[in-house]
Short mmCIF file of C-alpha atoms and ligand atoms in Angstrom, two decimals:
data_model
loop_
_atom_site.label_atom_id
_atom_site.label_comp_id
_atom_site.label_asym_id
_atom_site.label_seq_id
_atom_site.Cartn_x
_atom_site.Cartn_y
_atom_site.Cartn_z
CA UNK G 9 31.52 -27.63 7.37
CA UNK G 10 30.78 -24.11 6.85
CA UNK G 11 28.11 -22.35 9.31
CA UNK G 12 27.22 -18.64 8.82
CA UNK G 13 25.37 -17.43 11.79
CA UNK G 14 23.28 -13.96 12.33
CA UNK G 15 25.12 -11.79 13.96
CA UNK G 16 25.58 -8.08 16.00
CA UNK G 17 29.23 -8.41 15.73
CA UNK G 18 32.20 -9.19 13.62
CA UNK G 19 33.53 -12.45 16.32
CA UNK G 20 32.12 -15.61 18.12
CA UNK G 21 31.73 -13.44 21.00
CA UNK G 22 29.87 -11.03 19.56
CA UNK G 23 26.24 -11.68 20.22
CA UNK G 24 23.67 -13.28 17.71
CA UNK G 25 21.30 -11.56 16.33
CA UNK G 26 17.71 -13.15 16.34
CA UNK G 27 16.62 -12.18 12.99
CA UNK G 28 18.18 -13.62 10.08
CA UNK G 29 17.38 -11.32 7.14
CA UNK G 30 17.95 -8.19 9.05
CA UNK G 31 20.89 -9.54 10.88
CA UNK G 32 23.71 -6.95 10.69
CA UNK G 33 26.08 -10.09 9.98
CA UNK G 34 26.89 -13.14 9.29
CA UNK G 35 29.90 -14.96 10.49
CA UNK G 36 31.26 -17.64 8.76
CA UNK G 37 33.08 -19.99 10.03
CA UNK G 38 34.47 -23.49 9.33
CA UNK G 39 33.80 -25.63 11.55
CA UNK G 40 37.04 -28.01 10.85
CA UNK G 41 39.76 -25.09 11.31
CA UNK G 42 38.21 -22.67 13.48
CA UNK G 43 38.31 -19.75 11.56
CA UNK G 44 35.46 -17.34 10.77
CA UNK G 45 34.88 -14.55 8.34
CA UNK G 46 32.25 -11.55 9.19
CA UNK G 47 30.50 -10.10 5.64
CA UNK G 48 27.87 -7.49 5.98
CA UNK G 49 24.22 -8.46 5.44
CA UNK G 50 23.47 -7.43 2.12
CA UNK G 51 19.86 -8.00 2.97
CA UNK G 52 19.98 -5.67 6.03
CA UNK G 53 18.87 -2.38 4.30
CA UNK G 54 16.66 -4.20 1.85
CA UNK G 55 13.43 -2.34 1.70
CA UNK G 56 11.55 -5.75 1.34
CA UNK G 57 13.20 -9.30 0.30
CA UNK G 58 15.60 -9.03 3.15
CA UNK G 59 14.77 -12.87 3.82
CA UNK G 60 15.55 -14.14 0.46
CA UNK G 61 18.25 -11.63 -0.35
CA UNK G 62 20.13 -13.07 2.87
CA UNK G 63 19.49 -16.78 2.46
CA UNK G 64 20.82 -16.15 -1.08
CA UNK G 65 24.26 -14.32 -0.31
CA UNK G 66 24.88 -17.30 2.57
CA UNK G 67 24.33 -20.09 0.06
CA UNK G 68 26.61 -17.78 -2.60
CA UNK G 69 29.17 -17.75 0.37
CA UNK G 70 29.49 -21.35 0.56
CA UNK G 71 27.45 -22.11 4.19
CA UNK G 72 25.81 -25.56 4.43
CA UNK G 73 24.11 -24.62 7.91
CA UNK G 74 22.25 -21.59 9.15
CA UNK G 75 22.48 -20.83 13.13
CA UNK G 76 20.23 -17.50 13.70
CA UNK G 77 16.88 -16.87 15.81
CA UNK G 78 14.19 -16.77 13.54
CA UNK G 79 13.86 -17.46 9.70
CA UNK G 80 11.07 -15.91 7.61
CA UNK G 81 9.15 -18.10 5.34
CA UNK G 82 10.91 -16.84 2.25
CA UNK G 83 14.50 -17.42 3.50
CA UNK G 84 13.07 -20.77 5.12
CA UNK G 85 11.93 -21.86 1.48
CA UNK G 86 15.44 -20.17 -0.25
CA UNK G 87 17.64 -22.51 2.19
CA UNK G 88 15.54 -25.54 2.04
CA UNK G 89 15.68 -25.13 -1.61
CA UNK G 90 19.85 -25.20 -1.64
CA UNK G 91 20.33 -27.84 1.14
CA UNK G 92 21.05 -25.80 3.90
CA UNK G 93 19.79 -26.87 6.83
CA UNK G 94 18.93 -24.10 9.77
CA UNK G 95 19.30 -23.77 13.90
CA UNK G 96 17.42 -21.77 16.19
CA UNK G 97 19.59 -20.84 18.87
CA UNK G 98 19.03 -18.44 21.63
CA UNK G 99 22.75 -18.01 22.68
CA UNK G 100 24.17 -15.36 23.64
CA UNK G 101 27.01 -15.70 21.53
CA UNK G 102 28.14 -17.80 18.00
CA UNK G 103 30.91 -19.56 19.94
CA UNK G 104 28.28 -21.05 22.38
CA UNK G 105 25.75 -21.65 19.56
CA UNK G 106 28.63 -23.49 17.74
CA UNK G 107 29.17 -25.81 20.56
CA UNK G 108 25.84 -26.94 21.20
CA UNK G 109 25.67 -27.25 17.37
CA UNK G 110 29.14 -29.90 17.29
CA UNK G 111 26.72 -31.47 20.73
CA UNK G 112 23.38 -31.87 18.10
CA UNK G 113 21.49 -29.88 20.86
CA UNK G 114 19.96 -27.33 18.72
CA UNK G 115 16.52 -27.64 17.27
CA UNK G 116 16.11 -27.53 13.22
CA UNK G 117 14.15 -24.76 11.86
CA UNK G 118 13.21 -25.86 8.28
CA UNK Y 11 -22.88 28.68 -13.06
CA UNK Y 12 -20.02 25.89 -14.51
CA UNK Y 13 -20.59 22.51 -14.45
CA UNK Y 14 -18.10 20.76 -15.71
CA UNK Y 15 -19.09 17.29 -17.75
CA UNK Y 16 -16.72 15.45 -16.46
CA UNK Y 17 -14.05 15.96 -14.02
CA UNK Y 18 -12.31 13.30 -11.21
CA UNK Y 19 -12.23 14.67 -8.14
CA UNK Y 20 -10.24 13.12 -5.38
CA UNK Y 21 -11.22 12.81 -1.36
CA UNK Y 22 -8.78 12.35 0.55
CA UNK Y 23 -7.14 13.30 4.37
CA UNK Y 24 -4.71 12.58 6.46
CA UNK Y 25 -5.15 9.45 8.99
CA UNK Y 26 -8.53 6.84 9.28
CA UNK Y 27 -11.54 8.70 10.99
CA UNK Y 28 -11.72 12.02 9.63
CA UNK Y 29 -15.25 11.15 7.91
CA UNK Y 30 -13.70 11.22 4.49
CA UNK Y 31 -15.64 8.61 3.35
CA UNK Y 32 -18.54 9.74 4.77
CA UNK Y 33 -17.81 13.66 3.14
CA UNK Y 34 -17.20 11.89 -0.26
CA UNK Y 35 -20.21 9.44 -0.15
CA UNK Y 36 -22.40 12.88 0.86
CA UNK Y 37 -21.24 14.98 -1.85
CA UNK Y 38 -21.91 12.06 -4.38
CA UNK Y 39 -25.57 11.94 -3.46
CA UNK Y 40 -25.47 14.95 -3.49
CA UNK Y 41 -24.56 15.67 -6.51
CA UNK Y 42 -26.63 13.38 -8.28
CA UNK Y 43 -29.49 14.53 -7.22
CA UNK Y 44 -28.60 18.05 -8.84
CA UNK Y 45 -28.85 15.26 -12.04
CA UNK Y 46 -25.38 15.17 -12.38
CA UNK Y 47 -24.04 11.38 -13.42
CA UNK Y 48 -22.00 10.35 -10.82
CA UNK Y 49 -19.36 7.48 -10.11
CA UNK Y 50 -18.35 7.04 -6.73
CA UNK Y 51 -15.26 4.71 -7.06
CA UNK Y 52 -13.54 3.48 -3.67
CA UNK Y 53 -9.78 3.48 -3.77
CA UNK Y 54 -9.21 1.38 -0.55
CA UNK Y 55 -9.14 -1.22 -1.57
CA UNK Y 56 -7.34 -2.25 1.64
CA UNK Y 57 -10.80 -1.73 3.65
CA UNK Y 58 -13.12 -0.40 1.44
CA UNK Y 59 -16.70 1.30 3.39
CA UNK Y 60 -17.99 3.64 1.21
CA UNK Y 61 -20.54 0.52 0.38
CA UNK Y 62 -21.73 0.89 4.08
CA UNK Y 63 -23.06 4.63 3.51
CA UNK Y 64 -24.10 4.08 0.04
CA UNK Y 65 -25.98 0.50 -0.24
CA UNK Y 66 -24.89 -0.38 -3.59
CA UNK Y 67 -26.30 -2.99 -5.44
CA UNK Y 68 -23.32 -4.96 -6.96
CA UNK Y 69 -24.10 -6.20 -10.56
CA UNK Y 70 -20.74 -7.45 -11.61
CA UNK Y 71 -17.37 -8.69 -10.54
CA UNK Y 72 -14.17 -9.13 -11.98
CA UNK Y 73 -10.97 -10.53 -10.33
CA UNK Y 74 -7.70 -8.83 -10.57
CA UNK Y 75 -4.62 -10.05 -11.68
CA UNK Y 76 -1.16 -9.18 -11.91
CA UNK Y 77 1.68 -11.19 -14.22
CA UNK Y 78 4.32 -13.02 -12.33
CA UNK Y 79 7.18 -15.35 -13.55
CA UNK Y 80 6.80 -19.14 -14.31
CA UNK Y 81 10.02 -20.53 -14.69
CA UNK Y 82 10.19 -23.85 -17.07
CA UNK Y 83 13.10 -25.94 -15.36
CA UNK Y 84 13.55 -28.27 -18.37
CA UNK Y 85 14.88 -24.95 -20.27
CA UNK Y 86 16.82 -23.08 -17.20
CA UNK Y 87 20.25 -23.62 -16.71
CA UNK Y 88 20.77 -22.20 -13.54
CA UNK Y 89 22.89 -19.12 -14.78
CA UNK Y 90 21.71 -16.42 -12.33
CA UNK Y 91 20.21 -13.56 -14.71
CA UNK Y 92 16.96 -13.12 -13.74
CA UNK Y 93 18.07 -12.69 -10.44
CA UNK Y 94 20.52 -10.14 -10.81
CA UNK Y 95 17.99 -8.23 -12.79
CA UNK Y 96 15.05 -8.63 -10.18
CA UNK Y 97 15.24 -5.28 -7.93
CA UNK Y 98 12.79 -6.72 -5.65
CA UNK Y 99 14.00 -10.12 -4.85
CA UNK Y 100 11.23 -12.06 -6.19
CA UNK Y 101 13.29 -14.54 -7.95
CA UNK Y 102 16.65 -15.91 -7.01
CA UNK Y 103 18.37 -18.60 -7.50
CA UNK Y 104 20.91 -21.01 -5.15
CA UNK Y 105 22.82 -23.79 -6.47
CA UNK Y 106 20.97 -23.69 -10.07
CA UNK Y 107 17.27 -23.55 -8.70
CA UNK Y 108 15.44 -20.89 -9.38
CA UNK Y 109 13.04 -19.82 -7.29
CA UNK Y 110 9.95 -17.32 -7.54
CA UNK Y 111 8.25 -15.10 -4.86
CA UNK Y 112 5.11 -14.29 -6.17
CA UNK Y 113 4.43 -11.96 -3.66
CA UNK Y 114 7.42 -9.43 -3.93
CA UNK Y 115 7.21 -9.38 -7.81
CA UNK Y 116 6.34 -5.87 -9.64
CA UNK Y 117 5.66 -7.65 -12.22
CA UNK Y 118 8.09 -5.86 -14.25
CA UNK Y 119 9.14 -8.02 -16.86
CA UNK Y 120 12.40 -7.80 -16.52
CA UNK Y 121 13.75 -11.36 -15.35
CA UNK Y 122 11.61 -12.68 -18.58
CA UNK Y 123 13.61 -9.99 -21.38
CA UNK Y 124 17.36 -10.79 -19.69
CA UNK Y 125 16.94 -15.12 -19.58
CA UNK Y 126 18.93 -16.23 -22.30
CA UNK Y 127 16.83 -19.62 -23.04
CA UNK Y 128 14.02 -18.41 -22.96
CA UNK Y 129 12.57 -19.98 -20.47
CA UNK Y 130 10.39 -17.91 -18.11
CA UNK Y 131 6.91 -17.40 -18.60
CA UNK Y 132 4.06 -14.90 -17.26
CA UNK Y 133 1.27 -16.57 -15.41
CA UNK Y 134 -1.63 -14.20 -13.62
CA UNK Y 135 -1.48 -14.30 -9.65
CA UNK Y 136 -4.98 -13.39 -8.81
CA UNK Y 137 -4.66 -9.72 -6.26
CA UNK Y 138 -8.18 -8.82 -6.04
CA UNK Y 139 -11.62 -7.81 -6.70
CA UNK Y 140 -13.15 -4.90 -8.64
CA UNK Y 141 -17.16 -4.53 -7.80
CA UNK Y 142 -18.92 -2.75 -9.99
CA UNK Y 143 -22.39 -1.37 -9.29
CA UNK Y 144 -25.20 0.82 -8.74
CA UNK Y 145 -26.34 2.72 -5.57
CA UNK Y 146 -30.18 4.79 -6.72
CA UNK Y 147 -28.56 6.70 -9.42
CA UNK Y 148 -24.75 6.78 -8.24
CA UNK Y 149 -22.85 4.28 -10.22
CA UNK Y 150 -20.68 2.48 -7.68
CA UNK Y 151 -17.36 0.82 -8.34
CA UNK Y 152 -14.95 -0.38 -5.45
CA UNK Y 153 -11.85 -2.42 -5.12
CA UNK Y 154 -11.17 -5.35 -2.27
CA UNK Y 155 -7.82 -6.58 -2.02
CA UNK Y 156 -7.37 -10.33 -1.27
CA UNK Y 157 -6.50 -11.12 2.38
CA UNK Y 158 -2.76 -11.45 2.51
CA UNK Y 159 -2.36 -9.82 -0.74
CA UNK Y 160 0.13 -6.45 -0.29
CA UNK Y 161 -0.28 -5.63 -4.13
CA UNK Y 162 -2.96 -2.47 -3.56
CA UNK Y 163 -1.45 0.04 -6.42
CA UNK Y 164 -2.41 -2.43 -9.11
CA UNK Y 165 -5.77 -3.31 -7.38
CA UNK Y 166 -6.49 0.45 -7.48
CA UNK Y 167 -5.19 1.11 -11.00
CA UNK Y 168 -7.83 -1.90 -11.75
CA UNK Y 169 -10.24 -0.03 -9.99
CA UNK Y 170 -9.51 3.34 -11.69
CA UNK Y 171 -10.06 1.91 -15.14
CA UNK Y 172 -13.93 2.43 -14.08
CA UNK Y 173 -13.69 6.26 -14.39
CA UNK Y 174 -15.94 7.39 -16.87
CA UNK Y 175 -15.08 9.08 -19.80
CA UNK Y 176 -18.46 11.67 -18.92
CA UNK Y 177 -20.13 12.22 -15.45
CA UNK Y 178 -17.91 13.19 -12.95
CA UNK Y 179 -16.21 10.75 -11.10
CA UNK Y 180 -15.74 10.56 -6.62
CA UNK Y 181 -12.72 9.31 -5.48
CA UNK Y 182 -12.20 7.79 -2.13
CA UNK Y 183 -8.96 8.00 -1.66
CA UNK Y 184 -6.99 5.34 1.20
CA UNK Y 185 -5.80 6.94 4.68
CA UNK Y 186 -2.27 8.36 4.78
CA UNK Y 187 -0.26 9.46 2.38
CA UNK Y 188 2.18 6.42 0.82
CA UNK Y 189 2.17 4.55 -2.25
CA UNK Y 190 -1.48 3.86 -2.59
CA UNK Y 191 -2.31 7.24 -2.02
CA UNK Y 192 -0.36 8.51 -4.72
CA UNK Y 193 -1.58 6.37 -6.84
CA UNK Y 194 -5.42 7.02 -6.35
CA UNK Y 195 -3.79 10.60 -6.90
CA UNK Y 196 -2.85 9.92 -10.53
CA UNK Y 197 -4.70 11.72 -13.26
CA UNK Y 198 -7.26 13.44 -10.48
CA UNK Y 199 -8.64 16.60 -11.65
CA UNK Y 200 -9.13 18.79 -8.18
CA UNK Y 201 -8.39 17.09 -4.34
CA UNK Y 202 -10.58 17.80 -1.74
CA UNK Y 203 -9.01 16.92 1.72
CA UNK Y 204 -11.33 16.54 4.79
CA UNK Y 205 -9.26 17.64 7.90
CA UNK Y 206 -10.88 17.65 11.61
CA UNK Y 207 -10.22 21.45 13.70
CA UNK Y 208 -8.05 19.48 16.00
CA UNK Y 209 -4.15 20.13 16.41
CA UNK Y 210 -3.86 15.85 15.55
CA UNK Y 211 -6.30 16.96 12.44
CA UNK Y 212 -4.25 19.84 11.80
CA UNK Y 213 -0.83 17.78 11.56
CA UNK Y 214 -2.32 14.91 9.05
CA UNK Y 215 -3.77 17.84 7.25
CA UNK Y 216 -0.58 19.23 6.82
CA UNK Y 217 1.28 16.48 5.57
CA UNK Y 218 -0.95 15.57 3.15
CA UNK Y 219 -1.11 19.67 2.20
CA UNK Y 220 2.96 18.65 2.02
CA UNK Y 221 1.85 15.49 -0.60
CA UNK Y 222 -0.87 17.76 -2.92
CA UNK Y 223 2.27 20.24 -3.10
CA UNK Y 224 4.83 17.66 -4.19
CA UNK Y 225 2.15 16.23 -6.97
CA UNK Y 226 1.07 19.83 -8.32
CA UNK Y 227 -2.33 19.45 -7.27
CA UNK Y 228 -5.10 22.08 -7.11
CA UNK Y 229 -6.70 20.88 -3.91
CA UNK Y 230 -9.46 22.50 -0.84
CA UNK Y 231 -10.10 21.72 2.31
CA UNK Y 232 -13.64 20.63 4.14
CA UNK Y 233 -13.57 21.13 7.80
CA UNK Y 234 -15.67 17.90 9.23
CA UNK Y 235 -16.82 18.46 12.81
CA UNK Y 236 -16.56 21.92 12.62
CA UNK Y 237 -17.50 23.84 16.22
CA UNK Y 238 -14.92 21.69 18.09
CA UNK Y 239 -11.14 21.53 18.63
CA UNK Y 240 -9.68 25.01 18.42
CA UNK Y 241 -9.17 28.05 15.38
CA UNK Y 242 -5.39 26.87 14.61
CA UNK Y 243 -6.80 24.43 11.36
CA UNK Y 244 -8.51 27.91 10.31
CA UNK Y 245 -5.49 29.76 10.46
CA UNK Y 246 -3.18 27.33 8.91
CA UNK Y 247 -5.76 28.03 5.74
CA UNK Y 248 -5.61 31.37 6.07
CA UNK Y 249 -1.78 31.86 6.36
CA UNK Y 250 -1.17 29.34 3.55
CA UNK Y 251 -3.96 30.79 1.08
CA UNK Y 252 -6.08 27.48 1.14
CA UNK Y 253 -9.85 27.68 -0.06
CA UNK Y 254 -11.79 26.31 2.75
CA UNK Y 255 -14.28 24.75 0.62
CA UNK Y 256 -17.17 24.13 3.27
CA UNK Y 257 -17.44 23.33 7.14
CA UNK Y 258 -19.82 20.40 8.09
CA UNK Y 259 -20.68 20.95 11.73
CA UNK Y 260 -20.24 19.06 14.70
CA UNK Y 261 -23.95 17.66 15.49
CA UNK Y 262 -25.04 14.82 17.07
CA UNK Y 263 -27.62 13.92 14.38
CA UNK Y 264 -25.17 13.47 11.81
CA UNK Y 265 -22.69 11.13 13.78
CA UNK Y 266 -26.08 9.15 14.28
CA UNK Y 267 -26.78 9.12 10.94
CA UNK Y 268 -23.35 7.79 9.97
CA UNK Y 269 -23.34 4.82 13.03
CA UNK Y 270 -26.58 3.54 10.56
CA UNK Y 271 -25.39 3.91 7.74
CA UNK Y 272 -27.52 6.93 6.43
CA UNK Y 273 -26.01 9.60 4.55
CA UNK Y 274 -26.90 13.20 6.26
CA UNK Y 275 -27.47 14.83 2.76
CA UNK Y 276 -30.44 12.00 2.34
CA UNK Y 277 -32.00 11.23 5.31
CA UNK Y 278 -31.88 15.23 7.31
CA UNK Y 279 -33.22 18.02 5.38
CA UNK Y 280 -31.42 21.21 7.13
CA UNK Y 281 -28.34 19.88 6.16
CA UNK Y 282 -29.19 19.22 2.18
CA UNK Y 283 -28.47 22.93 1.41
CA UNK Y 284 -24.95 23.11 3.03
CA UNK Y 285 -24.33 19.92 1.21
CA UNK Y 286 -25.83 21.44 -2.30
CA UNK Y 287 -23.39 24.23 -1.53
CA UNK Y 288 -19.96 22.31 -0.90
CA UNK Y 289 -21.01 20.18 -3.66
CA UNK Y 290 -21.46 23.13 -6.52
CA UNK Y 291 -18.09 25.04 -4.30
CA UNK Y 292 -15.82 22.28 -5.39
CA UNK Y 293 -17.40 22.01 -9.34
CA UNK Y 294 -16.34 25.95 -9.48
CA UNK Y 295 -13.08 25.46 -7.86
CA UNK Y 296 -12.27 22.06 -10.18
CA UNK Y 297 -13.97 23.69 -13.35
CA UNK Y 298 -11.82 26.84 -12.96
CA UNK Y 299 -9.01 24.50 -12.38
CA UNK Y 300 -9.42 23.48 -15.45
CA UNK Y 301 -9.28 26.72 -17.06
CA UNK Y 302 -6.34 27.26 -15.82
CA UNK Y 303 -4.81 24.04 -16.88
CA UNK Y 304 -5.95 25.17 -21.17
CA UNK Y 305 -3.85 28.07 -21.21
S1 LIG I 420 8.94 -9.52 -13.25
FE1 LIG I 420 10.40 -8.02 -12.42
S2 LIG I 420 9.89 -7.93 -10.25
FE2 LIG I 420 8.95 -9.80 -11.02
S3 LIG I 420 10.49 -11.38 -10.66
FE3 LIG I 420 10.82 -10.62 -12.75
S4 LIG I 420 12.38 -9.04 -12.54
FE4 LIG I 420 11.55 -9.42 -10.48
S1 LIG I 421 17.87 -16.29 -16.45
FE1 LIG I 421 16.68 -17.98 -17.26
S2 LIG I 421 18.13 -19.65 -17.47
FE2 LIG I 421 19.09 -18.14 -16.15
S3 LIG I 421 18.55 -18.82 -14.07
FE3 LIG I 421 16.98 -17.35 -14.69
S4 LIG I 421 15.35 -18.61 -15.59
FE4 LIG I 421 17.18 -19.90 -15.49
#
């Protein structure tokens, strides 16, 4: 499975971010090899749309789940409408997150 | 002395508080009881309260709308267009669903020109309010955004399209000096910006001296609460060859006035004169404006 989560950094031990539109990245990774892939957030300098701009390039990149802080309504509504199901975490970093994720301990946010 | 027919003239100033309101609702009575026909049409829309000096009597009300997007998902295929048009993100679409965001749409009509089956429509999303009225012999127009609604430029455009082709129209403009400002700016004949003598009334004065500049705007300045703060405001003027249209001075009876509600030009007589006066300053200075603008 492929999980982008909101990021500061470019690498799991980089620290999430706790907004998801604004988020500087998102890393993807996949969850079966290990390997992860940081992309800019399109949606970071967005003067408005940030939320939907974001929720859009994830689902574009392939990501069936969403680890981040907070969603917005509008990227709430965006990932519900493709599938993708999203995780509030308040890790400090996406390798953490990613285990408590594989353990189901992380609480859906849409 | 010049009186022009018709002209729009503009109130406006820096931050909430600087008694622009109150300034434009006086000069409108004012005014009309020289027997001029007067509109007094409140631009913001965001918290309008010219209606709290002036007691209009609301005779009509039309809602506001705006055209958004209605996708038909029997005709759309998914392919992506419309959102790669859409410069606002108010329609995207993720794994062949389209989705619309009412709210962020500028209603530009773009996503509807580039679909290739046809199949978006324009529905109205409802923005606002227009009231239209009467307060004694002021005619009295003002604009209320819905709660949660963001889309003020269109709810004042709605609101402009009350000026009247004779009479001279009062604008209240909104605080600041973004988008809705600028709008409320468009097509304005003279600007008069109300600016407090204090250094924080001196700073919003001269950013929205900055804004009049950028729009080519013939503008003046009333000093409200004159006899406090310090001389810099005056200076500034000075320096920068502003015409101080008037000073309205710093006395208890007129903040009373305003805390109920009364205008100071109606209810206390020593200050009908100096409001006369600003009044028939800022016909001259918009009439020779005017002039100007013929040859
Ligand atoms: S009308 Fe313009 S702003 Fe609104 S959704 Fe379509 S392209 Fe975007
Ligand atoms: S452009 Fe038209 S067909 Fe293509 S996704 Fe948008 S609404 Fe559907």
């Amino acid at each position: 499975m492929k999980v982008a989560i909101s990021c500061t950094g470019e690498n799991l031990d980089a620290a999430i971010d706790p907004r998801f539109g604004r988020c500087a990245y998102f890393l993807l990774v996949d969850t079966e090899t290990e390997t992860s892939q940081a992309i800019a957030n399109p949606g970071a300098k967005q003067p408005g749309g940030a939320g939907v701009q974001s929720a859009t390039t994830v689902v574009q990149q392939g990501a069936q789940a969403v680890i981040c802080g907070n969603l917005g309504p509008k990227a709430a509504q965006t990932l519900t409408a493709a599938g993708v199901k999203a995780y509030a975490s308040n890790h400090a970093t996406p390798r953490e997150a990613l285990e408590h994720l594989r353990q189901q301990k992380l609480s859906p946010l849409n | 002395m010049v009186t022009p027919e018709n002209a729009v003239i503009c109130f406006a100033g820096g931050k909430g508080g600087t008694g622009k309101t109150t300034v434009a609702a006086n000069i409108a009575a004012s005014l009309a009881k020289q027997s001029h026909t007067v509109t007094y049409l409140d631009c913001d829309v965001e918290e309008p309260n010219g209606h709290l000096f002036l007691h209009p009597h609301i005779e009509r009300r039309q809602r506001v709308t705006v055209p958004v997007p209605k996708v038909d998902i029997n005709r759309c295929t998914g392919c992506g267009k419309c959102a790669e048009t859409c410069q606002f993100q108010a329609i995207t679409v993720v794994n062949k669903k389209v989705l619309v965001f009412p709210e962020l749409c500028h209603s530009c009509g773009g996503c509807r020109l580039v679909c290739p089956e046809n199949a978006i429509a324009e529905v109205p999303q409802e923005i606002g309010t227009v009231e239209i009225g009467h307060a004694g012999n002021i005619r009295f127009v003002q604009g209320q955004l819905d709660i949660q609604q963001v889309k003020t430029p269109p709810t004042i455009q709605a609101v402009k399209q009350h000026i009247p082709e004779n009479g001279i129209a009062i604008l209240d403009a909104p605080p600041g000096t973004s988008c809705p400002v600028v709008e409320t700016l468009q097509k304005v004949d003279y600007l008069v910006l109300v600016a407090e003598p204090t250094p924080f009334g001196l700073h919003d004065l001269q950013l929205v001296v900055e804004m009049a500049r950028v729009l080519h705007l013939n503008f003046g300045v009333v000093i409200n609460r004159a006899g406090w703060g310090d001389r810099n405001t005056y200076d500034y003027l000075q320096k920068e060859n502003i015409p101080l249209l008037g000073e309205i001075p710093n006395d208890r009876a007129i903040a009373t006035a305003y805390t109920r509600g009364e205008l100071a030009a109606d209810t206390l007589p020593q200050y009908r004169d100096l409001f006369t006066q600003i009044a028939q300053t800022i016909l001259q200075k918009t009439s020779s404006t005017r002039e100007l603008c013929k040859n």
